[in-house]
Amino acid sequence: MKLKSLTIAIALAATSASTFAADKEEGFYIGAFGDYYDASWKNMRDQAGLDVNESTGWGVEAGYRFSDYWSARLEYADMDFNAFDKVAGNRNNIDGERYGIDALYHLDGGPFYGLFGIKEIDVVDDNTFLNAGVGYQHFITDGLFVNAETAVYQGLDRGYTDVGAKIGINYLFGQNAAPAEPVQPAPEPEVVEVAVVPADSDNDNILDADDQCPNTPMEDAVDGTGCTLYEDREVTTSLLVTFPHDSAEVGSQYFTDIASVSEFLKEHTDTTVLLEGHASAVGNANYNKMLSKKRADDVAKELVKDGIDEDRITTVGLGEERLKNTANTKAAHAENRRVEAHVKSIERVKVKR
């Protein structure tokens, strides 16, 4: 058969081409494609009055990549032609087949290629065609690639000139025929060890990696986690107001001292104050007890004026029960006419370095 002889000849030519490209990448590949064929065949030989037009179909192919530049393939396509029977006056589809062989030349070993080959198309009768065309392929992975191509078909039996196109997907097996030159490893760079000094950004002697309280003030003592140390400390304030004989009125010279106690109470809101009123031993003891209570109440009024709540103030009159000076002199009596207060609180304060 003529096609069989041509197929063997092209296969032998392709095989001989591989002998001078053995050092190039080679491999076997298979693929599938969608096919469009534009025919215009009038009055088919075996069926007068039948016109055969375009075809759509699918196909499979198997090939071999001999080198970066050359490959060859066998092709089979199942075709579905549109035909018009002028005698019967109807249009229908006619099944056909196409099979043959192609040689491909890849330009500069790149994605574009030219092709030429010979095909047998069997529809109603057999027709032999020579074909030539161009194509493009794109590798998705090392082996998987897609291709698109178009070709002109020239009939040898009846002078038909047709055009075809197809889009396919293929997989290339194999690897370089000749092993690549071994790549000499680059000399390993000399490793220079650089001493890394652990950081202590806030200079509290706790490394940053362990410091749970960064940026503590320089003057603060810190614990093992780098946080400021605190301690409980007792703080106190006192008040002493003296009075003239038989008087419970607070002298203006004591307003500053009373204001100082008010500020302490405002800063330490959990504290209260006990104002103890006293009297000298001159006069009636019961009267002195009442007078000492009145003196304590008068100091309490000044604290209230300064903004201290009444429920934080307690007053008591002790009269002459707790004499500060037991002498029977004017100086001792003046010293005993007084109101005293002693206030204390516990506050949390920073420990200094």
CSV table of C-alpha atoms in Angstrom, one decimal:
chain,number,residue,atom,x,y,z
A,1,MET,CA,0.0,0.0,0.0
A,2,LYS,CA,1.2,3.5,-0.9
A,3,LEU,CA,0.4,5.0,2.6
A,4,LYS,CA,2.1,2.1,4.4
A,5,SER,CA,5.3,2.6,2.3
A,6,LEU,CA,5.4,6.3,2.9
A,7,THR,CA,4.8,5.8,6.6
A,8,ILE,CA,7.8,3.4,6.8
A,9,ALA,CA,10.0,5.8,4.8
A,10,ILE,CA,9.2,8.8,7.1
A,11,ALA,CA,9.7,6.7,10.2
A,12,LEU,CA,13.2,5.6,8.9
A,13,ALA,CA,14.1,9.2,8.1
A,14,ALA,CA,13.0,10.3,11.6
A,15,THR,CA,15.0,7.5,13.1
A,16,SER,CA,18.1,8.5,11.2
A,17,ALA,CA,17.7,12.1,12.3
A,18,SER,CA,18.0,10.9,15.9
A,19,THR,CA,21.5,9.6,15.3
A,20,PHE,CA,23.0,13.1,15.2
A,21,ALA,CA,20.8,14.4,18.0
A,22,ALA,CA,21.4,11.7,20.6
A,23,ASP,CA,22.7,14.2,23.1
A,24,LYS,CA,19.4,16.1,23.0
A,25,GLU,CA,16.4,15.6,25.2
A,26,GLU,CA,14.3,12.7,23.9
A,27,GLY,CA,11.2,10.8,25.0
A,28,PHE,CA,8.0,9.1,24.0
A,29,TYR,CA,4.7,11.0,24.2
A,30,ILE,CA,1.0,10.4,23.9
A,31,GLY,CA,-1.9,12.8,23.6
A,32,ALA,CA,-5.5,13.5,22.7
A,33,PHE,CA,-7.0,16.4,20.7
A,34,GLY,CA,-10.1,18.1,19.5
A,35,ASP,CA,-10.2,18.4,15.7
A,36,TYR,CA,-11.8,20.7,13.1
A,37,TYR,CA,-11.5,19.9,9.3
A,38,ASP,CA,-12.8,22.2,6.6
A,39,ALA,CA,-13.5,20.1,3.5
A,40,SER,CA,-15.3,21.1,0.3
A,41,TRP,CA,-15.7,17.9,-1.7
A,42,LYS,CA,-18.2,18.0,-4.6
A,43,ASN,CA,-19.8,15.0,-6.2
A,44,MET,CA,-18.0,12.2,-4.4
A,45,ARG,CA,-16.7,9.5,-6.7
A,46,ASP,CA,-18.5,6.6,-5.1
A,47,GLN,CA,-21.7,8.5,-4.5
A,48,ALA,CA,-22.7,10.9,-7.2
A,49,GLY,CA,-24.5,14.1,-6.1
A,50,LEU,CA,-23.0,14.0,-2.5
A,51,ASP,CA,-21.2,17.1,-1.3
A,52,VAL,CA,-19.0,16.7,1.9
A,53,ASN,CA,-18.3,19.8,4.0
A,54,GLU,CA,-16.7,20.5,7.4
A,55,SER,CA,-16.0,18.0,10.1
A,56,THR,CA,-15.5,18.2,13.9
A,57,GLY,CA,-14.2,15.4,15.9
A,58,TRP,CA,-11.5,14.1,18.3
A,59,GLY,CA,-8.4,12.1,18.0
A,60,VAL,CA,-5.4,10.5,19.7
A,61,GLU,CA,-1.7,10.6,18.8
A,62,ALA,CA,1.5,9.0,19.8
A,63,GLY,CA,5.0,10.3,19.0
A,64,TYR,CA,8.6,10.4,19.9
A,65,ARG,CA,10.8,13.5,20.6
A,66,PHE,CA,14.2,12.7,19.1
A,67,SER,CA,15.9,15.9,20.1
A,68,ASP,CA,15.3,19.5,20.9
A,69,TYR,CA,14.5,20.0,17.2
A,70,TRP,CA,12.9,16.9,15.7
A,71,SER,CA,10.0,14.7,16.6
A,72,ALA,CA,7.6,12.4,14.7
A,73,ARG,CA,4.1,11.2,15.5
A,74,LEU,CA,1.3,8.8,14.4
A,75,GLU,CA,-2.2,10.2,14.4
A,76,TYR,CA,-5.8,8.9,14.4
A,77,ALA,CA,-8.9,11.1,14.3
A,78,ASP,CA,-12.6,10.2,14.5
A,79,MET,CA,-14.4,12.7,12.2
A,80,ASP,CA,-18.0,13.7,11.8
A,81,PHE,CA,-18.6,15.3,8.4
A,82,ASN,CA,-21.5,17.5,7.4
A,83,ALA,CA,-22.8,16.3,4.0
A,84,PHE,CA,-25.5,17.3,1.5
A,85,ASP,CA,-27.1,14.7,-0.8
A,86,LYS,CA,-28.3,16.7,-3.8
A,87,VAL,CA,-30.2,13.8,-5.2
A,88,ALA,CA,-32.2,13.1,-2.1
A,89,GLY,CA,-32.2,16.8,-1.2
A,90,ASN,CA,-31.3,16.3,2.5
A,91,ARG,CA,-28.4,17.1,4.8
A,92,ASN,CA,-26.9,14.6,7.3
A,93,ASN,CA,-23.7,13.6,9.0
A,94,ILE,CA,-21.3,11.1,7.7
A,95,ASP,CA,-18.6,9.4,9.9
A,96,GLY,CA,-15.1,9.4,8.7
A,97,GLU,CA,-11.6,8.5,9.9
A,98,ARG,CA,-8.2,10.1,9.4
A,99,TYR,CA,-4.8,8.5,10.2
A,100,GLY,CA,-1.3,9.1,9.2
A,101,ILE,CA,2.1,10.3,10.2
A,102,ASP,CA,3.8,13.7,10.7
A,103,ALA,CA,7.4,14.9,11.2
A,104,LEU,CA,7.8,18.1,13.3
A,105,TYR,CA,10.6,20.6,13.3
A,106,HIS,CA,10.8,22.7,16.5
A,107,LEU,CA,12.3,26.1,15.6
A,108,ASP,CA,15.4,26.7,17.7
A,109,GLY,CA,14.2,24.0,20.0
A,110,GLY,CA,11.4,26.4,21.2
A,111,PRO,CA,7.6,26.2,21.4
A,112,PHE,CA,6.9,27.0,17.7
A,113,TYR,CA,7.2,24.2,15.2
A,114,GLY,CA,6.5,23.4,11.5
A,115,LEU,CA,5.1,20.1,10.4
A,116,PHE,CA,4.6,18.0,7.3
A,117,GLY,CA,3.2,14.6,6.8
A,118,ILE,CA,0.8,12.2,4.9
A,119,LYS,CA,-2.7,11.3,5.8
A,120,GLU,CA,-5.5,8.9,4.7
A,121,ILE,CA,-9.0,10.1,5.1
A,122,ASP,CA,-11.8,7.5,4.8
A,123,VAL,CA,-15.2,9.0,4.2
A,124,VAL,CA,-17.4,7.4,1.5
A,125,ASP,CA,-14.1,6.5,-0.2
A,126,ASP,CA,-10.4,6.7,0.7
A,127,ASN,CA,-8.4,9.8,-0.2
A,128,THR,CA,-4.7,10.4,0.4
A,129,PHE,CA,-3.4,13.9,1.4
A,130,LEU,CA,-0.1,15.6,1.9
A,131,ASN,CA,-0.3,18.1,4.8
A,132,ALA,CA,1.9,20.9,6.0
A,133,GLY,CA,1.4,23.4,8.8
A,134,VAL,CA,2.6,25.3,11.9
A,135,GLY,CA,1.9,24.8,15.6
A,136,TYR,CA,2.7,26.0,19.1
A,137,GLN,CA,3.2,24.0,22.3
A,138,HIS,CA,3.4,25.1,25.9
A,139,PHE,CA,4.8,22.9,28.7
A,140,ILE,CA,2.7,23.1,31.9
A,141,THR,CA,5.1,20.8,33.8
A,142,ASP,CA,8.3,19.0,32.8
A,143,GLY,CA,6.2,16.4,30.9
A,144,LEU,CA,2.7,17.8,30.4
A,145,PHE,CA,2.1,20.1,27.5
A,146,VAL,CA,-0.7,21.6,25.4
A,147,ASN,CA,-0.5,22.3,21.7
A,148,ALA,CA,-2.4,24.1,19.0
A,149,GLU,CA,-1.8,23.8,15.2
A,150,THR,CA,-3.3,24.4,11.8
A,151,ALA,CA,-2.4,22.7,8.5
A,152,VAL,CA,-3.2,22.7,4.8
A,153,TYR,CA,-4.2,19.4,3.2
A,154,GLN,CA,-3.6,18.8,-0.5
A,155,GLY,CA,-5.3,15.8,-2.0
A,156,LEU,CA,-3.3,13.4,-4.2
A,157,ASP,CA,-6.2,11.4,-5.6
A,158,ARG,CA,-8.6,14.2,-6.4
A,159,GLY,CA,-7.0,17.6,-6.0
A,160,TYR,CA,-8.9,18.7,-2.9
A,161,THR,CA,-7.3,21.5,-0.9
A,162,ASP,CA,-8.5,21.6,2.7
A,163,VAL,CA,-7.6,23.3,6.0
A,164,GLY,CA,-7.6,21.7,9.4
A,165,ALA,CA,-6.9,22.8,13.0
A,166,LYS,CA,-6.6,21.0,16.3
A,167,ILE,CA,-6.0,21.6,20.0
A,168,GLY,CA,-4.5,18.9,22.1
A,169,ILE,CA,-2.9,17.9,25.4
A,170,ASN,CA,0.0,15.5,25.7
A,171,TYR,CA,2.4,13.9,28.1
A,172,LEU,CA,6.1,13.5,27.3
A,173,PHE,CA,8.0,10.6,29.0
A,174,GLY,CA,11.7,10.1,29.2
A,175,GLN,CA,14.8,12.3,29.9
A,176,ASN,CA,18.1,13.4,28.3
A,177,ALA,CA,19.7,10.6,26.3
A,178,ALA,CA,23.2,11.6,27.4
A,179,PRO,CA,23.8,12.4,31.1
A,180,ALA,CA,24.5,16.0,31.8
A,181,GLU,CA,27.9,17.0,32.9
A,182,PRO,CA,28.1,16.7,36.7
A,183,VAL,CA,27.8,20.1,38.3
A,184,GLN,CA,30.7,20.8,40.6
A,185,PRO,CA,29.5,22.1,43.9
A,186,ALA,CA,30.5,25.6,44.8
A,187,PRO,CA,33.0,25.9,47.6
A,188,GLU,CA,31.4,26.3,50.9
A,189,PRO,CA,31.8,29.8,52.2
A,190,GLU,CA,33.9,30.2,55.3
A,191,VAL,CA,31.7,30.5,58.3
A,192,VAL,CA,32.7,33.3,60.7
A,193,GLU,CA,31.2,33.0,64.1
A,194,VAL,CA,30.1,36.4,65.4
A,195,ALA,CA,29.6,36.6,69.2
A,196,VAL,CA,26.1,37.8,69.9
A,197,VAL,CA,25.8,39.8,73.1
A,198,PRO,CA,22.4,39.3,74.7
A,199,ALA,CA,20.4,42.5,74.8
A,200,ASP,CA,19.3,44.3,78.0
A,201,SER,CA,17.5,47.4,76.6
A,202,ASP,CA,16.5,49.0,79.9
A,203,ASN,CA,19.7,48.1,81.8
A,204,ASP,CA,18.0,46.4,84.7
A,205,ASN,CA,20.2,43.3,84.5
A,206,ILE,CA,17.4,41.2,83.1
A,207,LEU,CA,17.9,40.1,79.5
A,208,ASP,CA,15.2,41.2,77.0
A,209,ALA,CA,14.4,37.6,76.3
A,210,ASP,CA,13.4,37.1,80.0
A,211,ASP,CA,12.1,40.7,80.7
A,212,GLN,CA,8.4,40.7,81.2
A,213,CYS,CA,8.3,44.5,82.0
A,214,PRO,CA,10.5,46.3,79.4
A,215,ASN,CA,11.5,49.9,79.8
A,216,THR,CA,11.3,50.0,83.6
A,217,PRO,CA,12.7,53.3,85.1
A,218,MET,CA,16.4,53.2,85.8
A,219,GLU,CA,15.9,54.1,89.5
A,220,ASP,CA,13.5,51.1,90.2
A,221,ALA,CA,14.6,47.9,91.7
A,222,VAL,CA,13.3,44.9,89.8
A,223,ASP,CA,12.4,41.3,90.4
A,224,GLY,CA,13.6,38.2,88.5
A,225,THR,CA,11.1,39.0,85.6
A,226,GLY,CA,12.3,42.6,85.2
A,227,CYS,CA,9.2,44.2,86.8
A,228,THR,CA,9.4,46.9,89.4
A,229,LEU,CA,9.6,45.8,93.1
A,230,TYR,CA,7.1,47.3,95.5
A,231,GLU,CA,6.9,47.2,99.3
A,232,ASP,CA,4.2,48.1,101.9
A,233,ARG,CA,5.2,51.1,104.0
A,234,GLU,CA,3.4,52.8,106.9
A,235,VAL,CA,2.9,56.5,106.5
A,236,THR,CA,1.6,58.8,109.3
A,237,THR,CA,0.6,62.4,110.0
A,238,SER,CA,-0.1,64.1,113.2
A,239,LEU,CA,-2.0,67.2,114.4
A,240,LEU,CA,-1.7,69.3,117.5
A,241,VAL,CA,-4.0,72.3,118.1
A,242,THR,CA,-3.8,74.2,121.4
A,243,PHE,CA,-6.5,76.5,122.9
A,244,PRO,CA,-6.6,79.5,125.2
A,245,HIS,CA,-8.2,79.1,128.7
A,246,ASP,CA,-11.8,78.2,128.6
A,247,SER,CA,-12.0,78.4,124.7
A,248,ALA,CA,-13.0,75.9,122.0
A,249,GLU,CA,-12.3,78.2,119.0
A,250,VAL,CA,-9.5,77.0,116.6
A,251,GLY,CA,-6.9,79.7,116.0
A,252,SER,CA,-6.2,80.7,112.4
A,253,GLN,CA,-2.5,79.8,112.9
A,254,TYR,CA,-3.5,76.1,112.8
A,255,PHE,CA,-5.5,76.2,109.5
A,256,THR,CA,-2.4,75.2,107.5
A,257,ASP,CA,-1.7,72.2,109.8
A,258,ILE,CA,-5.4,71.1,109.5
A,259,ALA,CA,-5.2,71.5,105.7
A,260,SER,CA,-2.2,69.2,105.7
A,261,VAL,CA,-4.1,66.5,107.6
A,262,SER,CA,-7.0,67.0,105.1
A,263,GLU,CA,-4.6,66.3,102.1
A,264,PHE,CA,-3.3,63.2,103.8
A,265,LEU,CA,-6.9,61.9,104.3
A,266,LYS,CA,-7.7,62.7,100.6
A,267,GLU,CA,-4.6,60.7,99.4
A,268,HIS,CA,-5.4,57.8,101.6
A,269,THR,CA,-9.1,57.3,101.2
A,270,ASP,CA,-9.2,54.2,103.3
A,271,THR,CA,-8.2,56.0,106.5
A,272,THR,CA,-10.2,57.7,109.2
A,273,VAL,CA,-9.2,60.2,111.9
A,274,LEU,CA,-9.8,60.2,115.6
A,275,LEU,CA,-9.7,63.8,117.1
A,276,GLU,CA,-9.0,63.7,120.9
A,277,GLY,CA,-9.9,66.8,122.8
A,278,HIS,CA,-8.1,67.6,126.1
A,279,ALA,CA,-8.4,70.1,128.9
A,280,SER,CA,-6.2,71.3,131.8
A,281,ALA,CA,-6.9,70.4,135.4
A,282,VAL,CA,-8.1,73.9,136.2
A,283,GLY,CA,-11.8,74.0,137.1
A,284,ASN,CA,-14.6,71.5,137.2
A,285,ALA,CA,-13.8,68.0,135.7
A,286,ASN,CA,-17.2,67.5,134.1
A,287,TYR,CA,-17.1,71.0,132.5
A,288,ASN,CA,-13.6,70.3,131.3
A,289,LYS,CA,-14.7,67.0,129.7
A,290,MET,CA,-17.5,68.8,127.8
A,291,LEU,CA,-15.1,71.6,126.8
A,292,SER,CA,-12.6,69.1,125.4
A,293,LYS,CA,-15.3,67.5,123.3
A,294,LYS,CA,-16.3,70.9,121.9
A,295,ARG,CA,-12.6,71.6,121.0
A,296,ALA,CA,-12.4,68.3,119.1
A,297,ASP,CA,-15.7,69.0,117.3
A,298,ASP,CA,-14.4,72.5,116.2
A,299,VAL,CA,-11.3,70.9,114.6
A,300,ALA,CA,-13.6,68.4,112.9
A,301,LYS,CA,-15.6,71.3,111.4
A,302,GLU,CA,-12.5,72.7,109.8
A,303,LEU,CA,-11.7,69.3,108.3
A,304,VAL,CA,-15.2,69.1,106.8
A,305,LYS,CA,-14.7,72.6,105.4
A,306,ASP,CA,-11.6,71.2,103.6
A,307,GLY,CA,-13.7,68.4,102.0
A,308,ILE,CA,-13.4,65.5,104.4
A,309,ASP,CA,-16.6,63.4,104.8
A,310,GLU,CA,-18.0,63.6,108.4
A,311,ASP,CA,-18.3,59.8,108.6
A,312,ARG,CA,-14.5,59.6,108.4
A,313,ILE,CA,-14.1,61.8,111.5
A,314,THR,CA,-14.6,60.7,115.1
A,315,THR,CA,-14.3,63.1,118.0
A,316,VAL,CA,-13.9,62.3,121.7
A,317,GLY,CA,-13.6,64.6,124.8
A,318,LEU,CA,-11.1,63.3,127.4
A,319,GLY,CA,-11.2,66.3,129.6
A,320,GLU,CA,-8.3,66.2,132.1
A,321,GLU,CA,-8.0,62.4,132.0
A,322,ARG,CA,-4.7,62.4,130.0
A,323,LEU,CA,-2.7,65.4,131.1
A,324,LYS,CA,0.3,66.0,129.0
A,325,ASN,CA,2.0,67.9,131.7
A,326,THR,CA,1.0,67.3,135.3
A,327,ALA,CA,2.7,70.4,136.7
A,328,ASN,CA,0.5,73.1,138.3
A,329,THR,CA,1.9,76.0,136.3
A,330,LYS,CA,0.5,78.3,133.6
A,331,ALA,CA,2.8,76.7,131.0
A,332,ALA,CA,1.6,73.2,131.9
A,333,HIS,CA,-2.0,74.2,131.8
A,334,ALA,CA,-1.5,75.8,128.3
A,335,GLU,CA,0.1,72.6,127.1
A,336,ASN,CA,-2.8,70.5,128.3
A,337,ARG,CA,-5.5,72.6,126.5
A,338,ARG,CA,-5.2,70.8,123.2
A,339,VAL,CA,-6.7,68.5,120.4
A,340,GLU,CA,-4.4,65.7,119.1
A,341,ALA,CA,-4.8,63.4,116.1
A,342,HIS,CA,-2.5,60.7,114.8
A,343,VAL,CA,-3.4,59.2,111.4
A,344,LYS,CA,-1.6,56.3,109.8
A,345,SER,CA,-2.0,54.3,106.5
A,346,ILE,CA,-0.2,51.6,104.6
A,347,GLU,CA,0.8,52.5,101.0
A,348,ARG,CA,2.5,50.5,98.3
A,349,VAL,CA,5.7,52.2,97.2
A,350,LYS,CA,8.5,51.3,94.7
A,351,VAL,CA,11.7,49.9,96.0
A,352,LYS,CA,14.7,52.0,94.7
A,353,ARG,CA,17.9,50.5,93.5
